[in-house]
Coordinates of C-alpha atoms in Angstrom, one line a residue:
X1 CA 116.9 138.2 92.5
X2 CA 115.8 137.8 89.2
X3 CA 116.8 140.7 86.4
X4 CA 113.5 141.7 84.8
X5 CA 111.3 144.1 87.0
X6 CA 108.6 144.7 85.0
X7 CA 105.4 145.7 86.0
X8 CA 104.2 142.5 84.8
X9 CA 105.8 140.6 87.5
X10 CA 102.6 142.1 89.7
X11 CA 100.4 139.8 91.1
X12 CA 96.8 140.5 89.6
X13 CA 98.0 143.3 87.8
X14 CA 95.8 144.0 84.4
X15 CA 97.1 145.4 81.1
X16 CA 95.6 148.3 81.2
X17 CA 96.9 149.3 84.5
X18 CA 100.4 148.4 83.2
X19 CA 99.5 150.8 80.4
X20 CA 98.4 154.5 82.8
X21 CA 100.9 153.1 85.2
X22 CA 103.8 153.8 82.4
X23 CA 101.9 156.9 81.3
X24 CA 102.6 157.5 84.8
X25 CA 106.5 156.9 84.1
X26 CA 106.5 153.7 86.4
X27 CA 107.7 151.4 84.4
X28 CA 109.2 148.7 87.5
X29 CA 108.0 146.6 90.2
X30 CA 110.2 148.4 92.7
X31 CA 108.9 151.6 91.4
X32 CA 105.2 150.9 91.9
X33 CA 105.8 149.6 95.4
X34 CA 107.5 153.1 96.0
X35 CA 104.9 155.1 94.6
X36 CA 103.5 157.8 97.1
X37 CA 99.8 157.6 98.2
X38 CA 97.7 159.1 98.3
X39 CA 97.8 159.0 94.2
X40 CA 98.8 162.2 92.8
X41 CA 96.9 161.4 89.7
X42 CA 93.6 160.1 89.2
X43 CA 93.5 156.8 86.4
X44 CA 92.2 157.5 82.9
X45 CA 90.8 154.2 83.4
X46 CA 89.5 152.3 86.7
X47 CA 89.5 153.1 89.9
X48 CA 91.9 154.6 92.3
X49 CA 91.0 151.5 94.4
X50 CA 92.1 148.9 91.4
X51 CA 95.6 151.0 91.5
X52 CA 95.9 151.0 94.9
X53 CA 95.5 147.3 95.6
X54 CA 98.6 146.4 92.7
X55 CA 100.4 149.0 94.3
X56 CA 100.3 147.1 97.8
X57 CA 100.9 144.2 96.4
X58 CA 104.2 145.2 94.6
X59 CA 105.0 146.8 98.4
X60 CA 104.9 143.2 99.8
X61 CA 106.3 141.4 96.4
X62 CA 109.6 144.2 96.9
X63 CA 109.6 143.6 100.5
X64 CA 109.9 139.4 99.9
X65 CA 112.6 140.2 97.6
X66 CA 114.7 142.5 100.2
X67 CA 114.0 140.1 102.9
X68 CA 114.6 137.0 100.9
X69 CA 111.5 135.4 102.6
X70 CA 108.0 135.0 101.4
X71 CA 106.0 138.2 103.4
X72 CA 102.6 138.0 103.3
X73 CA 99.7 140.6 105.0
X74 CA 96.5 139.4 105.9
X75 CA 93.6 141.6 104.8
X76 CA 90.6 142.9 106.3
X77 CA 87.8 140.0 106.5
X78 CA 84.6 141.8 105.1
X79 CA 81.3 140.2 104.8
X80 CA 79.9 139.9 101.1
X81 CA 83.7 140.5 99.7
X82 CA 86.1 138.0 98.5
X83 CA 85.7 134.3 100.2
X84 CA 83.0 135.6 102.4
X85 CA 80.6 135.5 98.6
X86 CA 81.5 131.4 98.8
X87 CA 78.4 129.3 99.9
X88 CA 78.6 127.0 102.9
X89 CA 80.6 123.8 102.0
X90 CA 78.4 121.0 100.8
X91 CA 79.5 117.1 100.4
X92 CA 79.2 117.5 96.0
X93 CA 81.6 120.2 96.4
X94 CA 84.6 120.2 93.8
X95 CA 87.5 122.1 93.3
X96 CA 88.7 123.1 89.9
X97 CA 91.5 125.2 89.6
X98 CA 92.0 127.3 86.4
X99 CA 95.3 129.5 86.1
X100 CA 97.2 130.9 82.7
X101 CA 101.0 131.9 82.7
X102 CA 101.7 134.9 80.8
X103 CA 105.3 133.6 80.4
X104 CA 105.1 130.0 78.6
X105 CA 106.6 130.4 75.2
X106 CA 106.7 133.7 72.9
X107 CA 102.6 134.6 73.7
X108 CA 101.9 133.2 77.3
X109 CA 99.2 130.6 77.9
X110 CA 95.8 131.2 78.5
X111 CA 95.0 128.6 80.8
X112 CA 96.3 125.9 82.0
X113 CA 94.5 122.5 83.9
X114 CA 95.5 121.2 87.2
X115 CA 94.4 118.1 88.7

């Protein structure tokens, strides 16, 4: 298990939710994925939705970590959300993939390129 917990460590987490989610005193993964719902507190900014989802995904982040295993949930398909937005696949299709990784060096990097 590695030694840092910080809220960071979230999967899609933004700075800003880092931010009210300290204001709130929850200052570690672990902590976030214990946080009661509903919310006792409504978000100075976003919405309750935004906070909800990182919450989640620190649950299954802790619970990968406790089990030693990846864990994973599958979500809700809805139409118009997430993949469903994509267009059928057509033969010019190509895949770019563009990530950055907040932990290279003393800043993080933006992005990096993958081919």
């Amino acid at each position: 298990m590695a030694k840092d917990d910080h809220l960071s460590l979230v999967a899609g987490i933004s700075k800003l939710q880092r931010k009210q989610l300290q204001a709130w005193e929850t200052v570690t993964v672990d902590q976030l994925a214990k946080l009661p719902l509903p919310f006792q507190q409504r978000p100075e900014h976003g919405s309750k939705d935004g906070y909800i989802r990182v919450r989640e995904q620190a649950r299954v982040q802790v619970a990968g970590r406790d089990q030693e295993r990846p864990v994973h949930e599958l979500l809700e398909i809805l139409d118009e959300r997430g993949l469903s937005r994509l267009p059928e696949p057509s033969p010019g299709d190509v895949f770019f993939d563009l990530e950055g990784d907040p932990f290279v060096g003393l800043r993080g990097r933006e992005y990096l390129f993958a081919s």
